[in-house]
Amino acid sequence: MKKWFFDADYLQACNCDYGCPCEFAAPPTTGFCEGMGVWRIERGQYDGVSLDGLALAFAAKWPGAIHEGNGTVCLLVDEKATPEQREALIAIGSGEAGGLPFEILATTFSTLLEPKYVPIEFNLDGLQSSARLGEGFRIALEPIKNPVTREPEQVTVNHGTGFIFKTAECASAREGAVDLEEMKFSYPNKAGFVARIHYGN
């Protein structure tokens, strides 16, 4: 198996209530899961191929809880990636290259859509972070507001056994929208996260 790793900033949004029950081994808020995430890779390598400065994202849906399977996923890859880099990112994101979290997530998908190669804008600004991938993928985060005072809340999840992240800042996804030919959803003001990760096999 080819060795790989990357260090990245990560944004996530989904259809669940703030904090996301998945982080507490509980069923999704609405009984099903639709979500999205994007990694901006600061430093990474796949079998000698540099992944520095690239981005990888996913849009996914599951009819029940993620671990119950039968999910559908579309990988989105930075269009500026070379053919070798594209191949590397697809191998990683599809779980083919092994390593967490992708080798676990891959077991929950029954449908892997054709990947999209799109321009990626990634703005890292704490709980105000955002990302736009082509015309069909948008995440815009903001702080969760106190329902009484409307002041920003500061909430962190420390998930020692988590495999997507161990620690993340909880946000409100002011926008969490996917508009692809094969998959469409939009969940404003639902669960969002900002995290710094290290992955590898």
mmCIF file of C-alpha atoms in Angstrom:
data_model
loop_
_atom_site.group_PDB
_atom_site.id
_atom_site.type_symbol
_atom_site.label_atom_id
_atom_site.label_comp_id
_atom_site.label_asym_id
_atom_site.label_seq_id
_atom_site.Cartn_x
_atom_site.Cartn_y
_atom_site.Cartn_z
ATOM 1 C CA MET A 1 0.000 0.000 0.000
ATOM 2 C CA LYS A 2 1.326 3.445 -0.942
ATOM 3 C CA LYS A 3 2.146 5.674 2.019
ATOM 4 C CA TRP A 4 0.381 9.006 2.390
ATOM 5 C CA PHE A 5 -0.324 11.710 4.944
ATOM 6 C CA PHE A 6 -1.680 15.206 5.105
ATOM 7 C CA ASP A 7 -2.054 18.067 7.584
ATOM 8 C CA ALA A 8 -5.086 20.200 6.808
ATOM 9 C CA ASP A 9 -7.699 22.662 7.979
ATOM 10 C CA TYR A 10 -11.178 21.159 7.847
ATOM 11 C CA LEU A 11 -14.692 22.600 7.595
ATOM 12 C CA GLN A 12 -17.854 20.514 7.957
ATOM 13 C CA ALA A 13 -21.598 21.116 7.764
ATOM 14 C CA CYS A 14 -24.537 18.732 7.985
ATOM 15 C CA ASN A 15 -28.289 18.498 8.511
ATOM 16 C CA CYS A 16 -28.105 17.784 12.242
ATOM 17 C CA ASP A 17 -28.605 20.128 15.187
ATOM 18 C CA TYR A 18 -25.596 21.974 16.632
ATOM 19 C CA GLY A 19 -22.889 19.657 17.913
ATOM 20 C CA CYS A 20 -24.083 16.759 15.688
ATOM 21 C CA PRO A 21 -25.265 13.589 17.473
ATOM 22 C CA CYS A 22 -22.686 11.534 15.532
ATOM 23 C CA GLU A 23 -20.033 13.015 17.815
ATOM 24 C CA PHE A 24 -21.890 11.448 20.763
ATOM 25 C CA ALA A 25 -22.578 8.027 19.178
ATOM 26 C CA ALA A 26 -26.261 8.945 18.863
ATOM 27 C CA PRO A 27 -28.661 8.735 15.885
ATOM 28 C CA PRO A 28 -28.841 11.709 13.502
ATOM 29 C CA THR A 29 -31.296 14.458 14.466
ATOM 30 C CA THR A 30 -33.730 13.737 11.629
ATOM 31 C CA GLY A 31 -33.032 10.015 11.294
ATOM 32 C CA PHE A 32 -30.877 10.398 8.177
ATOM 33 C CA CYS A 33 -27.601 12.137 7.379
ATOM 34 C CA GLU A 34 -26.713 14.596 4.631
ATOM 35 C CA GLY A 35 -23.469 16.463 4.968
ATOM 36 C CA MET A 36 -20.334 17.883 3.465
ATOM 37 C CA GLY A 37 -16.746 18.611 4.360
ATOM 38 C CA VAL A 38 -13.632 20.145 2.855
ATOM 39 C CA TRP A 39 -9.944 19.804 3.714
ATOM 40 C CA ARG A 40 -7.426 22.437 2.667
ATOM 41 C CA ILE A 41 -4.120 20.615 2.761
ATOM 42 C CA GLU A 42 -1.216 22.643 4.082
ATOM 43 C CA ARG A 43 1.300 19.842 3.752
ATOM 44 C CA GLY A 44 0.877 16.342 2.392
ATOM 45 C CA GLN A 45 2.311 13.582 0.271
ATOM 46 C CA TYR A 46 1.124 10.437 -1.483
ATOM 47 C CA ASP A 47 3.849 7.997 -2.545
ATOM 48 C CA GLY A 48 6.231 10.886 -3.234
ATOM 49 C CA VAL A 49 3.594 13.100 -4.904
ATOM 50 C CA SER A 50 3.199 16.440 -3.118
ATOM 51 C CA LEU A 51 -0.316 17.428 -2.037
ATOM 52 C CA ASP A 52 0.733 20.794 -0.596
ATOM 53 C CA GLY A 53 -1.802 23.578 -1.103
ATOM 54 C CA LEU A 54 -4.526 21.407 -2.611
ATOM 55 C CA ALA A 55 -8.065 20.768 -1.380
ATOM 56 C CA LEU A 56 -10.293 17.698 -1.194
ATOM 57 C CA ALA A 57 -13.997 17.711 -0.344
ATOM 58 C CA PHE A 58 -17.005 15.420 -0.138
ATOM 59 C CA ALA A 59 -20.771 15.704 -0.381
ATOM 60 C CA ALA A 60 -22.575 12.687 1.050
ATOM 61 C CA LYS A 61 -25.920 11.316 2.144
ATOM 62 C CA TRP A 62 -27.055 8.263 4.065
ATOM 63 C CA PRO A 63 -30.681 7.056 4.446
ATOM 64 C CA GLY A 64 -30.127 6.386 8.169
ATOM 65 C CA ALA A 65 -27.220 6.700 10.563
ATOM 66 C CA ILE A 66 -23.816 6.683 8.860
ATOM 67 C CA HIS A 67 -22.765 3.337 10.339
ATOM 68 C CA GLU A 68 -25.895 1.699 8.878
ATOM 69 C CA GLY A 69 -24.451 2.226 5.423
ATOM 70 C CA ASN A 70 -25.983 2.465 1.949
ATOM 71 C CA GLY A 71 -24.539 5.962 1.542
ATOM 72 C CA THR A 72 -23.806 7.975 -1.592
ATOM 73 C CA VAL A 73 -20.722 10.173 -1.886
ATOM 74 C CA CYS A 74 -19.244 12.567 -4.416
ATOM 75 C CA LEU A 75 -15.614 13.611 -4.075
ATOM 76 C CA LEU A 76 -14.606 17.088 -5.199
ATOM 77 C CA VAL A 77 -10.977 17.749 -6.044
ATOM 78 C CA ASP A 78 -9.091 20.981 -6.567
ATOM 79 C CA GLU A 79 -9.033 21.618 -10.319
ATOM 80 C CA LYS A 80 -5.455 22.900 -10.129
ATOM 81 C CA ALA A 81 -4.216 19.442 -9.128
ATOM 82 C CA THR A 82 -2.049 17.671 -11.712
ATOM 83 C CA PRO A 83 -3.205 14.286 -13.080
ATOM 84 C CA GLU A 84 -0.910 12.550 -10.552
ATOM 85 C CA GLN A 85 -2.254 14.657 -7.687
ATOM 86 C CA ARG A 86 -5.848 14.041 -8.754
ATOM 87 C CA GLU A 87 -5.218 10.310 -8.812
ATOM 88 C CA ALA A 88 -3.647 10.509 -5.358
ATOM 89 C CA LEU A 89 -6.508 12.504 -3.815
ATOM 90 C CA ILE A 90 -9.146 10.174 -5.287
ATOM 91 C CA ALA A 91 -7.248 7.132 -3.991
ATOM 92 C CA ILE A 92 -7.174 8.710 -0.523
ATOM 93 C CA GLY A 93 -10.744 10.035 -0.489
ATOM 94 C CA SER A 94 -12.253 6.797 -1.786
ATOM 95 C CA GLY A 95 -10.548 4.753 0.938
ATOM 96 C CA GLU A 96 -8.519 2.800 -1.609
ATOM 97 C CA ALA A 97 -5.271 4.063 -0.086
ATOM 98 C CA GLY A 98 -6.267 3.018 3.433
ATOM 99 C CA GLY A 99 -5.830 5.155 6.524
ATOM 100 C CA LEU A 100 -8.348 7.010 8.659
ATOM 101 C CA PRO A 101 -10.923 8.373 8.293
ATOM 102 C CA PHE A 102 -11.382 7.322 4.686
ATOM 103 C CA GLU A 103 -11.055 3.543 5.020
ATOM 104 C CA ILE A 104 -13.870 3.563 7.608
ATOM 105 C CA LEU A 105 -16.116 5.959 5.682
ATOM 106 C CA ALA A 106 -15.681 3.897 2.502
ATOM 107 C CA THR A 107 -17.383 0.926 4.167
ATOM 108 C CA THR A 108 -20.560 3.019 4.624
ATOM 109 C CA PHE A 109 -20.960 3.917 0.940
ATOM 110 C CA SER A 110 -22.728 1.803 -1.654
ATOM 111 C CA THR A 111 -22.534 4.473 -4.379
ATOM 112 C CA LEU A 112 -19.415 6.427 -5.332
ATOM 113 C CA LEU A 113 -20.299 9.131 -7.860
ATOM 114 C CA GLU A 114 -17.905 10.401 -10.509
ATOM 115 C CA PRO A 115 -15.504 12.885 -8.918
ATOM 116 C CA LYS A 116 -15.738 16.575 -9.773
ATOM 117 C CA TYR A 117 -12.703 18.754 -10.498
ATOM 118 C CA VAL A 118 -13.610 22.281 -9.521
ATOM 119 C CA PRO A 119 -12.091 25.617 -8.494
ATOM 120 C CA ILE A 120 -11.906 25.854 -4.722
ATOM 121 C CA GLU A 121 -12.066 28.982 -2.570
ATOM 122 C CA PHE A 122 -11.243 28.326 1.091
ATOM 123 C CA ASN A 123 -11.344 31.125 3.646
ATOM 124 C CA LEU A 124 -10.061 30.123 7.086
ATOM 125 C CA ASP A 125 -11.209 32.624 9.717
ATOM 126 C CA GLY A 126 -12.100 30.632 12.831
ATOM 127 C CA LEU A 127 -15.855 30.376 13.306
ATOM 128 C CA GLN A 128 -16.355 32.703 10.325
ATOM 129 C CA SER A 129 -14.669 30.285 7.899
ATOM 130 C CA SER A 130 -16.170 29.481 4.523
ATOM 131 C CA ALA A 131 -15.546 27.492 1.353
ATOM 132 C CA ARG A 132 -16.937 27.494 -2.149
ATOM 133 C CA LEU A 133 -16.230 24.702 -4.623
ATOM 134 C CA GLY A 134 -17.375 25.433 -8.136
ATOM 135 C CA GLU A 135 -21.037 26.384 -8.353
ATOM 136 C CA GLY A 136 -22.416 23.412 -6.456
ATOM 137 C CA PHE A 137 -20.844 23.350 -2.984
ATOM 138 C CA ARG A 138 -20.974 26.076 -0.328
ATOM 139 C CA ILE A 139 -20.141 26.165 3.381
ATOM 140 C CA ALA A 140 -20.339 29.400 5.375
ATOM 141 C CA LEU A 141 -19.903 29.199 9.140
ATOM 142 C CA GLU A 142 -20.602 31.618 11.957
ATOM 143 C CA PRO A 143 -20.627 31.383 15.756
ATOM 144 C CA ILE A 144 -23.569 29.725 17.479
ATOM 145 C CA LYS A 145 -25.616 32.500 19.112
ATOM 146 C CA ASN A 146 -26.991 32.419 22.640
ATOM 147 C CA PRO A 147 -30.788 32.211 22.207
ATOM 148 C CA VAL A 148 -31.402 34.794 24.954
ATOM 149 C CA THR A 149 -28.610 37.356 24.561
ATOM 150 C CA ARG A 150 -27.734 36.658 20.879
ATOM 151 C CA GLU A 151 -24.088 36.805 21.924
ATOM 152 C CA PRO A 152 -21.649 34.326 20.312
ATOM 153 C CA GLU A 153 -21.137 31.044 22.159
ATOM 154 C CA GLN A 154 -17.814 29.213 22.352
ATOM 155 C CA VAL A 155 -18.244 25.429 22.232
ATOM 156 C CA THR A 156 -15.549 22.833 21.579
ATOM 157 C CA VAL A 157 -15.975 19.099 21.020
ATOM 158 C CA ASN A 158 -13.148 16.901 22.309
ATOM 159 C CA HIS A 159 -13.753 13.473 20.822
ATOM 160 C CA GLY A 160 -10.893 11.235 21.878
ATOM 161 C CA THR A 161 -12.107 8.287 19.810
ATOM 162 C CA GLY A 162 -13.215 10.430 16.864
ATOM 163 C CA PHE A 163 -11.764 9.466 13.498
ATOM 164 C CA ILE A 164 -12.657 12.544 11.422
ATOM 165 C CA PHE A 165 -11.370 14.896 14.110
ATOM 166 C CA LYS A 166 -10.300 14.658 17.737
ATOM 167 C CA THR A 167 -11.039 18.286 18.592
ATOM 168 C CA ALA A 168 -13.192 20.825 16.770
ATOM 169 C CA GLU A 169 -14.802 24.199 17.327
ATOM 170 C CA CYS A 170 -18.590 23.990 17.008
ATOM 171 C CA ALA A 171 -20.182 26.473 14.633
ATOM 172 C CA SER A 172 -23.504 27.293 13.071
ATOM 173 C CA ALA A 173 -23.448 26.507 9.371
ATOM 174 C CA ARG A 174 -25.182 29.621 8.081
ATOM 175 C CA GLU A 175 -24.943 27.906 4.734
ATOM 176 C CA GLY A 176 -24.401 24.219 4.051
ATOM 177 C CA ALA A 177 -25.551 23.570 0.497
ATOM 178 C CA VAL A 178 -24.862 21.072 -2.263
ATOM 179 C CA ASP A 179 -26.319 21.532 -5.729
ATOM 180 C CA LEU A 180 -24.931 18.809 -7.947
ATOM 181 C CA GLU A 181 -26.774 16.969 -10.686
ATOM 182 C CA GLU A 182 -26.805 13.777 -8.599
ATOM 183 C CA MET A 183 -27.253 15.295 -5.130
ATOM 184 C CA LYS A 184 -28.985 18.407 -3.810
ATOM 185 C CA PHE A 185 -29.554 19.635 -0.258
ATOM 186 C CA SER A 186 -29.411 22.826 1.770
ATOM 187 C CA TYR A 187 -29.403 23.100 5.557
ATOM 188 C CA PRO A 188 -28.941 26.629 6.901
ATOM 189 C CA ASN A 189 -28.250 27.191 10.592
ATOM 190 C CA LYS A 190 -27.382 23.585 11.382
ATOM 191 C CA ALA A 191 -24.262 21.856 12.724
ATOM 192 C CA GLY A 192 -20.876 23.109 11.588
ATOM 193 C CA PHE A 193 -17.292 22.416 12.671
ATOM 194 C CA VAL A 194 -13.818 23.870 12.204
ATOM 195 C CA ALA A 195 -10.876 21.589 12.915
ATOM 196 C CA ARG A 196 -7.197 21.053 12.314
ATOM 197 C CA ILE A 197 -6.361 17.464 11.381
ATOM 198 C CA HIS A 198 -3.534 15.088 10.623
ATOM 199 C CA TYR A 199 -4.343 11.971 8.597
ATOM 200 C CA GLY A 200 -2.241 9.178 7.138
ATOM 201 C CA ASN A 201 -1.882 5.435 6.648
#
